Coordinates of C-alpha atoms in Angstrom, one line a residue:
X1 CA 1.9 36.2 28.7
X2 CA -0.9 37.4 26.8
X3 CA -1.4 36.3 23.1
X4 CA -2.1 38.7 20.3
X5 CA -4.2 36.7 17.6
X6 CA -2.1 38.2 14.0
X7 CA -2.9 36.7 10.8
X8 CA 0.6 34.7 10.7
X9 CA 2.8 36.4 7.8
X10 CA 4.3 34.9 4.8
X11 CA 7.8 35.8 6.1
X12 CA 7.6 34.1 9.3
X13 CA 6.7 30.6 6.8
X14 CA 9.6 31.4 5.0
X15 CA 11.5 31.8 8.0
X16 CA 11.2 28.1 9.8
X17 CA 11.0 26.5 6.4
X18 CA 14.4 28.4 5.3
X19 CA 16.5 25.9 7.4
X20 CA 14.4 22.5 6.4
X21 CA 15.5 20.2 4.0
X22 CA 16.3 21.8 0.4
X23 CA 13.2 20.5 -0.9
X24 CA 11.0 21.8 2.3
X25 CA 12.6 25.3 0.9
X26 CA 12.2 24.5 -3.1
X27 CA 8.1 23.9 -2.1
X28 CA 7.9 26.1 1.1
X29 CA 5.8 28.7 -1.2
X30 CA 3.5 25.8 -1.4
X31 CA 2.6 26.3 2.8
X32 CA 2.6 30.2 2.1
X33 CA -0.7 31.6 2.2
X34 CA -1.9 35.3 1.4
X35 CA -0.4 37.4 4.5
X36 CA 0.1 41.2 5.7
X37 CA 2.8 42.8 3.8
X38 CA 5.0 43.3 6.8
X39 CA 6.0 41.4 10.0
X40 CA 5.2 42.9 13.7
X41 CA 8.0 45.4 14.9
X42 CA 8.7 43.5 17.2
X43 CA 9.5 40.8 15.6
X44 CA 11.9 42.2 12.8
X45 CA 15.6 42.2 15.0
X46 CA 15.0 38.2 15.1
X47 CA 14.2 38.2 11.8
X48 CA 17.2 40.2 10.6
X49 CA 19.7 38.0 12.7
X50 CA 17.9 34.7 11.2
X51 CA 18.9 36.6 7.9
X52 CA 22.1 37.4 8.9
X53 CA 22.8 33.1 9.5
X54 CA 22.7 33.9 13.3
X55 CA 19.9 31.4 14.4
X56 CA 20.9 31.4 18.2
X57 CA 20.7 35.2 18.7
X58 CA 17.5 35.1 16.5
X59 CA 16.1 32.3 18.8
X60 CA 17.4 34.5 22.2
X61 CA 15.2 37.6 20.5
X62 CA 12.3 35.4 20.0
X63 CA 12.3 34.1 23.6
X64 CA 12.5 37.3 24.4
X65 CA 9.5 38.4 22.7
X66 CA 7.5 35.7 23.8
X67 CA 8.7 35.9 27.5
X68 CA 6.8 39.9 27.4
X69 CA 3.3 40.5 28.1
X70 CA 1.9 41.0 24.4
X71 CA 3.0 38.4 22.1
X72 CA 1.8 37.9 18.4
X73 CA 0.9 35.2 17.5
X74 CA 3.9 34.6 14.6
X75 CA 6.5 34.9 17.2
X76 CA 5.2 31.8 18.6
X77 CA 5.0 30.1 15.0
X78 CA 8.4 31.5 14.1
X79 CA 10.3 30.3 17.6
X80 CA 8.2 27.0 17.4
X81 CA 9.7 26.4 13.9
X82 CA 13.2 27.4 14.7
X83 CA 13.3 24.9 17.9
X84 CA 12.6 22.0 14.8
X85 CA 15.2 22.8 13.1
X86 CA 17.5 22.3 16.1
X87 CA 15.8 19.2 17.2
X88 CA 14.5 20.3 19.8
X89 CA 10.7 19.3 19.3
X90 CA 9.7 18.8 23.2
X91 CA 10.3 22.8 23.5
X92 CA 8.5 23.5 19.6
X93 CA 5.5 21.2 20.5
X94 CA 3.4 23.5 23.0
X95 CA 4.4 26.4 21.0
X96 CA 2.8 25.4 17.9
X97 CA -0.2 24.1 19.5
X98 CA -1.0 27.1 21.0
X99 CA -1.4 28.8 17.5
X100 CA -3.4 25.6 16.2
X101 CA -5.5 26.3 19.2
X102 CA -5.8 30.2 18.5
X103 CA -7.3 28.9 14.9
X104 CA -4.4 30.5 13.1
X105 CA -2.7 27.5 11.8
X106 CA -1.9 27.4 8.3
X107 CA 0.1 24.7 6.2
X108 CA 3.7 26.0 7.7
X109 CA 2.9 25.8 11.0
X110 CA 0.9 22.3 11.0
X111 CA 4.3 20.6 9.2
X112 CA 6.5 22.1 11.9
X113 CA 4.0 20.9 14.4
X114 CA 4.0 17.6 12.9
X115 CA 8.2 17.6 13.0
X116 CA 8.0 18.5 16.7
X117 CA 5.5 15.8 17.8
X118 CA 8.2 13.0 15.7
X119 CA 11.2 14.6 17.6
X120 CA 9.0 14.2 20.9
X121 CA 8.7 10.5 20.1
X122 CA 4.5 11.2 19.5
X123 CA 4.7 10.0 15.8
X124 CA 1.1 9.1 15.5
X125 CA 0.2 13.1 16.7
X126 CA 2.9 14.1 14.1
X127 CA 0.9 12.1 11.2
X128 CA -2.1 13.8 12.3
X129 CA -0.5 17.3 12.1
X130 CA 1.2 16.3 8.5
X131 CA -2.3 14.8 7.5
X132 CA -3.6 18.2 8.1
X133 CA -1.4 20.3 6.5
X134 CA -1.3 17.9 3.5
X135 CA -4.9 18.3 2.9
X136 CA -4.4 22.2 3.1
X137 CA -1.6 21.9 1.0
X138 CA -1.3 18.5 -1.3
X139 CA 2.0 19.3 -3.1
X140 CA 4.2 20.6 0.3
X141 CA 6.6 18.7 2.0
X142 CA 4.1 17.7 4.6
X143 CA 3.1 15.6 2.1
X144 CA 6.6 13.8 1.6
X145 CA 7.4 13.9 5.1
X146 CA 4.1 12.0 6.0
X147 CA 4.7 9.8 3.5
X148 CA 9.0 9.0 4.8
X149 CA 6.9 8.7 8.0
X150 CA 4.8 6.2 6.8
X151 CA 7.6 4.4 5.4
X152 CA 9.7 4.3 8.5
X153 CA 6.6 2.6 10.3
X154 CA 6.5 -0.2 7.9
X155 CA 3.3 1.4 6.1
X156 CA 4.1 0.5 2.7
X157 CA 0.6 1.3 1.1
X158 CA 0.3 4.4 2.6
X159 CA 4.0 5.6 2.3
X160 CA 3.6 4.9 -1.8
X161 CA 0.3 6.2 -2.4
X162 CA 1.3 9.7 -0.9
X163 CA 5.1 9.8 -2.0
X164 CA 4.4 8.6 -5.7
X165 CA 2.8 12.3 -6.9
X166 CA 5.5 14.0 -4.9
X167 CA 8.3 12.3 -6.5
X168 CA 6.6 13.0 -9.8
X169 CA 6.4 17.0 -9.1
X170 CA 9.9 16.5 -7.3
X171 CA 12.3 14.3 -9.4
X172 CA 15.3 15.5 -7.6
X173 CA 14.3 14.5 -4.7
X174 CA 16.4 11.2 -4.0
X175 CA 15.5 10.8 -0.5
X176 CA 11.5 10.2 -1.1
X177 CA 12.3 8.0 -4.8
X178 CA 14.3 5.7 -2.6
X179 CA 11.4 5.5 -0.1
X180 CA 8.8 5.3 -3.3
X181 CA 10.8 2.8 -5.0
X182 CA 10.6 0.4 -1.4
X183 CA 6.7 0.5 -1.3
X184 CA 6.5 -0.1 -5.4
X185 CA 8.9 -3.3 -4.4
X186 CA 6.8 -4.0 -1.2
X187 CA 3.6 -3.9 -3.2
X188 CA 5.1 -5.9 -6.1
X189 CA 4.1 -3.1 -8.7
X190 CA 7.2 -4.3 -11.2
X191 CA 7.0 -1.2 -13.8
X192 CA 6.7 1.2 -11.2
X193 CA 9.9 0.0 -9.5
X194 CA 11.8 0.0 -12.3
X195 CA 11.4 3.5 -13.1
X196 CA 12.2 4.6 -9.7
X197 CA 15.1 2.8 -9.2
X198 CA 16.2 3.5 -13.0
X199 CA 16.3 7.1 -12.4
X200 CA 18.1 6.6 -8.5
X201 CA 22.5 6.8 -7.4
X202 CA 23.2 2.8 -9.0
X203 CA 26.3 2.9 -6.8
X204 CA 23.7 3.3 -3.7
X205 CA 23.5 0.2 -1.4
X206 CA 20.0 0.8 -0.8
X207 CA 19.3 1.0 -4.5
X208 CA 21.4 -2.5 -5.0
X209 CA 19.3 -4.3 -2.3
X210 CA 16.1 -3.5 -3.5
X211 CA 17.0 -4.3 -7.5
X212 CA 17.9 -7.1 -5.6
X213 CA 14.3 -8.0 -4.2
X214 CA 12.5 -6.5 -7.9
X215 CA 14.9 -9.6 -9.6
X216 CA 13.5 -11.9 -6.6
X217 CA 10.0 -10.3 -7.6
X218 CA 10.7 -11.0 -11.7
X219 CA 11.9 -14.5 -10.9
X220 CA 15.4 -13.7 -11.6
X221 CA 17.7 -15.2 -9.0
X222 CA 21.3 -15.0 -10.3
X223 CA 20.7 -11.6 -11.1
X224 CA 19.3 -10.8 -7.3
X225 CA 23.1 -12.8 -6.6
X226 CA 24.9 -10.3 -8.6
X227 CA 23.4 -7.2 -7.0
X228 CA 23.7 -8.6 -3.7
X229 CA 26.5 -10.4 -3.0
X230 CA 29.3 -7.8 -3.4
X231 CA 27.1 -5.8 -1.1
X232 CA 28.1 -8.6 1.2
X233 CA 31.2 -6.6 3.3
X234 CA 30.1 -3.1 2.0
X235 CA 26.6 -2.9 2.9
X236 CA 25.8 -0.4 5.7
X237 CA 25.2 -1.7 9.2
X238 CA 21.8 -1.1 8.9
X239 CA 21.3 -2.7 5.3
X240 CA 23.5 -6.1 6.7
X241 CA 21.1 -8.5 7.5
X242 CA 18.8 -7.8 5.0
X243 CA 21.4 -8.1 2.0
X244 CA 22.3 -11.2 4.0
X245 CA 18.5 -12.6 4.1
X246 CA 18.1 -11.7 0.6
X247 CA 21.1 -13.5 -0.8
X248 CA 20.4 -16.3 1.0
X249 CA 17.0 -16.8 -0.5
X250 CA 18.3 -16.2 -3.8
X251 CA 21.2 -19.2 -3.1
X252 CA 18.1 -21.4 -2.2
X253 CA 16.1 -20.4 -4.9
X254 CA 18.6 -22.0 -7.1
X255 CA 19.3 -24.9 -5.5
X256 CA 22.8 -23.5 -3.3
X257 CA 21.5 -24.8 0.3
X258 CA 25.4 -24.3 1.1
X259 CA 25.9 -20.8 -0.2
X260 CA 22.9 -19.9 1.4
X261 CA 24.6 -21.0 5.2
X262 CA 27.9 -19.2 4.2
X263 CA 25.5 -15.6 4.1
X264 CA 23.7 -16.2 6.8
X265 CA 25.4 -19.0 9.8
X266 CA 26.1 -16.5 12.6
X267 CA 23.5 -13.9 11.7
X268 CA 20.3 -15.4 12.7
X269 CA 19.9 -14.3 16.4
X270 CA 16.3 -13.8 16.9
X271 CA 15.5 -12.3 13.1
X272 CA 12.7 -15.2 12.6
X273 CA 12.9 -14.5 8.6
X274 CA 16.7 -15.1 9.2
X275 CA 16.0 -18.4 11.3
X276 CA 13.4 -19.8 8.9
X277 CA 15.5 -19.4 5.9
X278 CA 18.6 -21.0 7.8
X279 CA 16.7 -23.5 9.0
X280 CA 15.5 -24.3 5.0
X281 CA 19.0 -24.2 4.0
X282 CA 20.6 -26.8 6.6
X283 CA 17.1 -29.0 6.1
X284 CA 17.6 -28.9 2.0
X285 CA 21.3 -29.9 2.8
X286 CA 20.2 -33.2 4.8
X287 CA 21.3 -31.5 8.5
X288 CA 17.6 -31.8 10.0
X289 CA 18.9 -31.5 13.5
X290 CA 20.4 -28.2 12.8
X291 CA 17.0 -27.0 10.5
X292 CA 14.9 -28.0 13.7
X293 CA 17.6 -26.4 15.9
X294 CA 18.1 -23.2 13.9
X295 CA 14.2 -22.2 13.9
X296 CA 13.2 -23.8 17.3
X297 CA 13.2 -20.7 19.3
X298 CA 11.8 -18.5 16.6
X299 CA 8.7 -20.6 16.1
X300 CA 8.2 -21.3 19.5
X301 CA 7.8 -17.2 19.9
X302 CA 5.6 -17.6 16.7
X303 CA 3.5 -20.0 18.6
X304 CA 2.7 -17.2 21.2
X305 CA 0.2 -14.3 19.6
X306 CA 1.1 -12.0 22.2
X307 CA 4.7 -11.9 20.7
X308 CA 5.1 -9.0 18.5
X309 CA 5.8 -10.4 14.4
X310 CA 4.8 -10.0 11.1
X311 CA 2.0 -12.3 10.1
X312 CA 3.8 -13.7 7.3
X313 CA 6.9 -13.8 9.5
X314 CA 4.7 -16.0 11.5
X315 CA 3.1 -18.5 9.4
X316 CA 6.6 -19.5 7.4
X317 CA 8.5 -19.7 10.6
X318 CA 5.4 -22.6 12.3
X319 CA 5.3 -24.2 8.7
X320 CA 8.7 -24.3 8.2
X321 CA 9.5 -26.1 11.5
X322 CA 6.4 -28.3 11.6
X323 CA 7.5 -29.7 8.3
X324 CA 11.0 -30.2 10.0
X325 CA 9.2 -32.0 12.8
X326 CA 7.3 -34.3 10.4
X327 CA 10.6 -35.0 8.7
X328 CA 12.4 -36.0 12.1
X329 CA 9.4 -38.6 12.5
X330 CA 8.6 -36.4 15.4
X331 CA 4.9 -36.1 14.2
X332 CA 2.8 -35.5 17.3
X333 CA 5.3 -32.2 18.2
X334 CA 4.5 -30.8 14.4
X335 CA 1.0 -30.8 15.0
X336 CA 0.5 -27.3 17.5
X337 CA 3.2 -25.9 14.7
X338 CA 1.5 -26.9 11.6
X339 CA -2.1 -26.2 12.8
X340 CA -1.3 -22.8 13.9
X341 CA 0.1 -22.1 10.6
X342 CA -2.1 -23.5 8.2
X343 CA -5.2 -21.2 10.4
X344 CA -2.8 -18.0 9.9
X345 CA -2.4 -18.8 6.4
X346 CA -4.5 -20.8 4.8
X347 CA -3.2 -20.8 1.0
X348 CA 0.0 -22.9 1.4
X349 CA -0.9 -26.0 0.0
X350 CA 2.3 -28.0 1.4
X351 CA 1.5 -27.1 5.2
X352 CA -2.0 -28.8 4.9
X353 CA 0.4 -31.9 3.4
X354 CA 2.6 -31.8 6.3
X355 CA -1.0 -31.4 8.7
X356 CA -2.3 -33.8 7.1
X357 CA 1.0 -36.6 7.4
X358 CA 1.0 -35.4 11.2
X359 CA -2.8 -35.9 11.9
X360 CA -3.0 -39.3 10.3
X361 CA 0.4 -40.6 12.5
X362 CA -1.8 -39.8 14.9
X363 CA -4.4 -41.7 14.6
X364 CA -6.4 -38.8 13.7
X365 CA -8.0 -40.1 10.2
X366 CA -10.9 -38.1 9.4
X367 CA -9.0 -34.5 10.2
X368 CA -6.2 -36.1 8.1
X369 CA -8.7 -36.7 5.2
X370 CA -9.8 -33.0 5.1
X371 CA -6.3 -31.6 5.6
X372 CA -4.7 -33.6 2.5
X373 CA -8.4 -32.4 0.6
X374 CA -7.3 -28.8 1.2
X375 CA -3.8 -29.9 -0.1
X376 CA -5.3 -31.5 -2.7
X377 CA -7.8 -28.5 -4.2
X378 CA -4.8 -25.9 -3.7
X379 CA -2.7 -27.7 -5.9
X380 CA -5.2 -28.1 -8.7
X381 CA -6.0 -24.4 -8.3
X382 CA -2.1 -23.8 -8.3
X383 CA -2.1 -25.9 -11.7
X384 CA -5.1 -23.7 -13.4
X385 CA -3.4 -20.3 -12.4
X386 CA -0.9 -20.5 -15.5
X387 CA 2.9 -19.1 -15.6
X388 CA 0.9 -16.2 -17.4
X389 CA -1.0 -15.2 -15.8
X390 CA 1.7 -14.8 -13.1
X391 CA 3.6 -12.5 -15.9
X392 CA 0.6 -10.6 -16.6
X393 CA 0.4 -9.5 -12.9
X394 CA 4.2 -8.3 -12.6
X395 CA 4.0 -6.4 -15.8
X396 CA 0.2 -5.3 -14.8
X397 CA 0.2 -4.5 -11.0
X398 CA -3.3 -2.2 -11.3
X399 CA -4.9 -5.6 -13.1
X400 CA -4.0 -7.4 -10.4
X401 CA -5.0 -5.0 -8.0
X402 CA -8.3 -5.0 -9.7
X403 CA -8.7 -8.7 -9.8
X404 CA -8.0 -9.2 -6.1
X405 CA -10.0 -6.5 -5.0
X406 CA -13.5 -8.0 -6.6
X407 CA -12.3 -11.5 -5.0
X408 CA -12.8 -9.5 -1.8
X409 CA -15.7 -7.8 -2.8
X410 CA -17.7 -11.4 -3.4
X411 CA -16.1 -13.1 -0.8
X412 CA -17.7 -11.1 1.9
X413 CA -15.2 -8.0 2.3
X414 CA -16.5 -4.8 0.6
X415 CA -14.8 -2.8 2.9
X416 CA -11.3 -4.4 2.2
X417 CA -11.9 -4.4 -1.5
X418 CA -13.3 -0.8 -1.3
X419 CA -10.0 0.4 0.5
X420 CA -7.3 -1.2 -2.1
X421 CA -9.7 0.3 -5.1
X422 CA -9.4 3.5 -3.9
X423 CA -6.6 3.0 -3.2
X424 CA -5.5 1.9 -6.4
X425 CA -7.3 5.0 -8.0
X426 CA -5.0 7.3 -6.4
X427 CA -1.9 5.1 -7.5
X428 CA -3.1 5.5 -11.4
X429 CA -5.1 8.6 -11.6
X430 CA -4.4 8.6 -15.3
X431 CA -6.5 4.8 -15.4
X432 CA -9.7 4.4 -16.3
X433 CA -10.2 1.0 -14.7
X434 CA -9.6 1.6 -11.1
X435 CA -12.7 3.7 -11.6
X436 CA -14.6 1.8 -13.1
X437 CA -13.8 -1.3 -10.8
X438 CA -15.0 1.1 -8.4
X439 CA -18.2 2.2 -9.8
X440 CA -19.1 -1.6 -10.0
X441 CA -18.1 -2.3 -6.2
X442 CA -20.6 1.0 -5.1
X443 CA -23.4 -0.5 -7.1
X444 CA -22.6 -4.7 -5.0
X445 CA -22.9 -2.0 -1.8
X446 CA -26.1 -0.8 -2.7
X447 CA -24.0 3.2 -3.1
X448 CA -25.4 4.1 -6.3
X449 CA -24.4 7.8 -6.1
X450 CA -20.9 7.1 -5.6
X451 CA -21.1 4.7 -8.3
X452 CA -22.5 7.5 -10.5
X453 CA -19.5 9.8 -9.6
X454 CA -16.9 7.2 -10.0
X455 CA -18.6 6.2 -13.7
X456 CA -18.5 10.2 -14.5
X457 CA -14.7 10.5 -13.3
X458 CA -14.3 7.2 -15.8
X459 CA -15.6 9.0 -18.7
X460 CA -13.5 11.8 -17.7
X461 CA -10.6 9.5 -18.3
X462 CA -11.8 7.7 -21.6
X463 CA -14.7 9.7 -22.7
X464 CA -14.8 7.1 -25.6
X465 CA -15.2 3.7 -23.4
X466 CA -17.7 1.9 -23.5
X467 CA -17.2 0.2 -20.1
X468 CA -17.4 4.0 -18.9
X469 CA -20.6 5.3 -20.4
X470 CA -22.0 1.7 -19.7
X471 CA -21.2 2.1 -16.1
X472 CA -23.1 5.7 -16.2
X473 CA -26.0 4.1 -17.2
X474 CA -26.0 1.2 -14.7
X475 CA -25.4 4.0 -12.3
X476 CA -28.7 6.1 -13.3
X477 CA -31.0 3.0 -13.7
X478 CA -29.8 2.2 -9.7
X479 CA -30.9 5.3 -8.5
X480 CA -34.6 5.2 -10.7
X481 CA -33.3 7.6 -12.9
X482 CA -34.8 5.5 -15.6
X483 CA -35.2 7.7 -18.7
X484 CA -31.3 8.9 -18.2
X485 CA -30.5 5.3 -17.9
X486 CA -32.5 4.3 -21.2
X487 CA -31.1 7.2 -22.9
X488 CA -27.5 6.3 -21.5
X489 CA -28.0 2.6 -23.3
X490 CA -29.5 3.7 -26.5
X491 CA -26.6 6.2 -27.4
X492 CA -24.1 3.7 -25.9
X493 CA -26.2 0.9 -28.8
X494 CA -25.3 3.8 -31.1
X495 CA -21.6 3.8 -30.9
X496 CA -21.5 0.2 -29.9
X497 CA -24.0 -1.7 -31.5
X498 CA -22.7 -5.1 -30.7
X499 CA -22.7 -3.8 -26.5
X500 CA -24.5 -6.6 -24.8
X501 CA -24.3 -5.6 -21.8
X502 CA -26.1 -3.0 -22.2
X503 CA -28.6 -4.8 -24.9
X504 CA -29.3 -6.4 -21.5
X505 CA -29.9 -3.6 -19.1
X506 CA -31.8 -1.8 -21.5
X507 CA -33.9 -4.6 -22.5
X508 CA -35.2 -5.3 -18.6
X509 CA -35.7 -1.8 -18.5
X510 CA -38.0 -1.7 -20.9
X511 CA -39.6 -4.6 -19.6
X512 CA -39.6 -3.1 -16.0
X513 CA -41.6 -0.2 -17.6
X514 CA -44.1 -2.8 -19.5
X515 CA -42.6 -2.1 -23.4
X516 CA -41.9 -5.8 -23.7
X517 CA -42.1 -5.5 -27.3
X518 CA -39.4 -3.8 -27.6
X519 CA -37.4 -5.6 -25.1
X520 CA -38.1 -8.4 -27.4
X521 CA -35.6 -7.5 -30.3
X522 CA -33.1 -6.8 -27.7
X523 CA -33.0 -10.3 -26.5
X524 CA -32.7 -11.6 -30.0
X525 CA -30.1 -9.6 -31.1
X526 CA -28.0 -10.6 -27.5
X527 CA -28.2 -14.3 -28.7
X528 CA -27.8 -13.9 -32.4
X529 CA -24.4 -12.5 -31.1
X530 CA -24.3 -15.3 -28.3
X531 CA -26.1 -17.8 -28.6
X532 CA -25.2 -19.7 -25.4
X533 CA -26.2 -16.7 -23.3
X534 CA -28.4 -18.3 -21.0
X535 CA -30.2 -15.3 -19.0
X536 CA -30.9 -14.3 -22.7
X537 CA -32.6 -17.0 -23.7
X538 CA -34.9 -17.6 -20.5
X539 CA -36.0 -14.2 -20.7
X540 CA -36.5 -14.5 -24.4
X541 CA -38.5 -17.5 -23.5
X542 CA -40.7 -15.7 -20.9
X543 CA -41.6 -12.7 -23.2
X544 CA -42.5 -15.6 -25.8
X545 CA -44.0 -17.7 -23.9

C-alpha cells in the first residue's frame, strides 16, 4: 500500500465528526481547517453512501480504497474516523497514526485519534491526542472530551479547569455541566456549583446527589437529607452507594447515629469511606465492638501503602479505628493506627489526642507530651480561624484559592503554589487577583519577567488598580529597569497618593541610586499615615542619623 500525502479536506472532517455526539457536530467547524475544494475521486462513492445514512457500505468502499496501491491520505483519516464511531478503536488507532505520522494531522483527526486510543483501553495516549488537538483547536470537542476524560479518572482540577469555558460557549450541553458541576463540588467552589447545577434536569439523580454534597459543603444537613434520601430506592445502580454514603454522613452530622446504620448496614463491603462512617455511627451509638468490627479490615488495608486508596480515604479510616481502639481500652493496638494517620495527615487535631492517650498508656511520656502539644496548638489555631472566615471561603472560592496558595509558596512549595495559581487564573480569567497573586509568587521565585507579564495581564483586567500598576513597578525595579520602575511609582503616588507600598519601593529606590533626600519625605509621609510602621521608621532613622 503506498500513501499519497493530500492536504486532508474539510469534507472528510465533516464526515467522521457527522456521527459524533451532537455537540462534536454543533463545533465540528471548529476542527475544520482551510482545505482543497473537492475530495479525491476516489474517494467520493464512500462519501456519497455516508451521505446517503449507509455507513457500512461507505466503510466497505473505504477499505477498499485503502486495500489498493495509491491511497490518499483522507481515506485513511476518513476510515479511521468512521471505525470510532462504531467502537471499534483497536482497528481506527493505526489508521490515524499513520496520518499523524505523515505530518497531516489537523484538529479532526487528533480527536478521533484520541477516541480510538480510549476505546483501545490506552486512555493516557488518548489524553495526549485530545491535548493536542485542544491546543490546535481550544473551543472543539476535544476540549470537552479531554475534560469528561479527566473527570472519569478522578482528575477533578483538570476536568473543571478545561470543561468550565466549554460549558460557557456550550450551555446546552448537559453532559459536560454535569461533569463541571462535580469538579466545582469536588473543589468546594460554592457559587460556581450553584450555577451549574441551577441551570441542570432537577429531576436528575446525578444532579440530586451532588446538591446533596453542595448542602454538606454550605453546612446544611437536613437539606443534604431531603435531596438524598428519596434517592434512596431510585438512585441508579451506579449512583447507590454514594447516595447511601452521603445520607449517612448527613444523619451523623446531625446527631442520627441510628438513621445513619439504616442507609448504610449491609452496604459497606470493602468501600473504606462506607466502613469508616459505619463504624462512626455504631461507635456514636455506644456499639464499640461493632465500630471496631465494621472498619477492622478497611484500616488494616489502610495500614499497607502498597494498597491502592485515596489518601484521605486513608487517614480517616486509621484515625477513625485508632480512636475506637483507645476507646476499647485496647491502647497498645491504636498506636500503628493512630501514628500512621496522624503522619498522613497531620491537621486533625483529635488524632494527635487519641496518640497522645495511647503513647502515655504506654509508658511512652515524653512522645505523649509532644503529641497532646500538637493537639493542643491545632485547637487554638481551630479557635482563631472564625466561623467567618469559613463563610468567606464558600462564598469566595478564588480568595481561598489565593490564600492557600501563598501558604504554600512560604512554606517551602513554590511549585505547588505556582500550579493552583495558574491554575486558578484560568478558572477566573475575568479576576484580577489570581494575577496578581501570581505576579507576586514570580517575584519569591526570583522570575521577574513572568512577574512583569502577569502584572501587565493584571492591568489588562483593572487598568485602574492600584495593586496592578504597583505590581508593574515591582516588576520593572526586579529586573534593573530602574527609571520605569521610579516612573511606575510616581504616577501610581499620582492617582494614589496615600499608596504606601509603593511610598516604600520608591523611596529605597531612590536611596539605592544615592537621592536620599528625596527618599527622606517618602519615609515621613509612610509614618505620618502609619505611624507604627516599623521598616519606616528604622530607615527614617538611618537616613537621619
Amino acid at each position: 500500500m503506498q500513501i499519497r500525502p493530500l492536504q486532508l479536506l474539510s469534507d472528510s472532517l465533516r464526515l467522521f465528526l457527522t456521527r459524533c455526539a451532537p455537540v462534536a457536530l454543533a463545533a465540528s467547524t471548529a476542527l475544520a481547517q482551510e482545505a482543497p475544494a473537492g475530495p479525491p475521486a476516489v474517494l467520493v462513492p464512500a462519501l456519497e453512501a455516508f451521505d446517503r445514512g449507509d455507513l457500512d457500505e461507505a466503510v466497505r468502499l473505504l477499505e477498499e480504497v485503502v486495500a489498493g496501491a495509491d491511497v490518499p491520505l483522507p481515506a485513511l483519516g476518513i476510515l479511521g474516523g468512521l471505525y470510532v464511531e462504531r467502537g471499534e478503536g483497536d482497528r481506527a488507532l493505526p489508521l490515524l497514526q499513520k496520518v499523524i505520522e505523515a505530518g497531516q494531522a489537523n484538529p479532526a483527526v487528533l480527536f478521533n485519534a484520541g477516541r480510538a486510543a480510549q476505546q483501545s483501553g490506552n486512555p493516557e495516549l488518548g489524553a495526549e491526542y485530545l491535548q493536542q488537538a485542544a491546543r490546535l483547536a481550544p473551543a472543539s470537542p476535544a476540549a470537552r472530551a479531554l475534560g469528561l476524560l479527566r473527570g472519569r479518572q478522578g482528575r477533578a482540577e483538570e476536568a473543571y479547569v478545561i470543561l468550565r469555558p466549554w460549558v460557557i460557549s456550550n450551555p446546552g450541553d448537559t453532559e459536560a455541566r454535569l461533569a463541571a458541576a462535580l469538579g466545582a463540588v469536588e473543589l468546594r467552589r460554592v457559587p460556581e456549583a450553584e450555577q451549574l447545577l441551577g441551570e441542570l434536569p432537577q429531576t436528575d439523580p446525578g444532579v440530586q446527589l451532588l446538591w446533596g454534597r453542595l448542602l454538606m459543603l454550605k453546612g446544611e444537613p437536613w437539606g443534604a437529607v431531603g435531596y438524598l434520601q428519596p434517592l434512596l430506592e431510585s438512585a441508579p445502580p451506579a449512583l447507590a452507594a454514594d447516595v447511601r454514603r452521603l445520607l449517612a454522613d448527613a444523619y451523623l452530622t446531625v446527631g442520627e447515629s441510628d438513621l445513619a446504620i439504616q442507609a448504610l448496614e449491609g452496604q459497606e463491603s470493602k468501600d473504606v469511606r462506607a466502613s469508616t462512617l459505619l463504624s462512626q455511627a455504631y461507635f456514636r451509638n455506644g456499639r464499640i465492638d461493632d465500630a471496631l468490627k465494621a472498619l477492622e479490615a478497611s484500616a488494616q488495608r489502610a495500614l499497607d501503602p502498597q494498597q491502592p486508596m485515596p489518601i484521605d480515604d486513608r487517614s480517616k479510616a486509621l484515625l477513625a479505628h485508632g480512636q475506637h481502639l483507645i476507646a476499647a481500652a485496647r491502647h497498645s493496638e491504636a498506636l500503628p493506627f493512630l501514628e500512621a494517620g496522624t503522619e498522613i495527615d497531620p491537621r486533625d487535631k483529635l488524632g494527635w489526642q487519641a496518640l497522645g492517650q495511647a503513647l502515655a498508656a504506654d509508658g511512652r511520656r515524653d512522645e505523649a507530651k509532644e503529641a497532646l502539644a500538637m493537639f493542643t496548638q491545632l485547637d487554638s489555631a481551630e479557635v482563631e480561624t472564625s466561623l467567618n472566615q469559613a463563610q468567606r471561603d464558600l462564598e469566595d472560592p478564588t480568595g481561598r484559592e489565593l490564600r492557600e496558595s501563598m501558604q504554600l509558596l512560604v512554606s517551602g512549595s513554590p511549585e505547588r503554589a505556582l500550579e493552583r495559581l495558574q491554575r486558578e487564573a484560568q478558572i477566573s480569567p475575568q479576576d484580577p487577583r489570581p494575577l496578581l497573586f501570581l505576579s507576586r509568587a514570580y517575584l519569591m521565585m526570583a522570575q521577574p519577567e513572568n512577574a512583569l507579564a502577569a502584572a501587565r495581564n493584571a492591568v489588562a483586567l483593572a487598568p485602574g488598580s492600584p495593586d496592578a500598576l504597583y505590581s508593574i513597578a515591582t516588576a520593572q525595579m526586579a529586573l534593573q529597569d530602574f527609571a520605569a520602575a521610579e516612573n511606575g511609582f510616581r504616577s501610581l503616588l499620582e492617582s494614589h497618593p496615600e499608596y504606601t507600598p509603593a511610598m516604600n519601593d520608591l523611596a529605597v529606590l531612590l536611596i539605592e541610586d544615592e537621592r536620599p533626600e528625596e527618599a527622606k519625605p517618602l519615609f515621613e509621609r509612610i509614618l505620618s499615615l502609619n505611624p507604627d510602621d516599623p521598616v519606616a521608621a528604622e530607615n527614617l532613622r538611618k537616613l537621619s542619623g
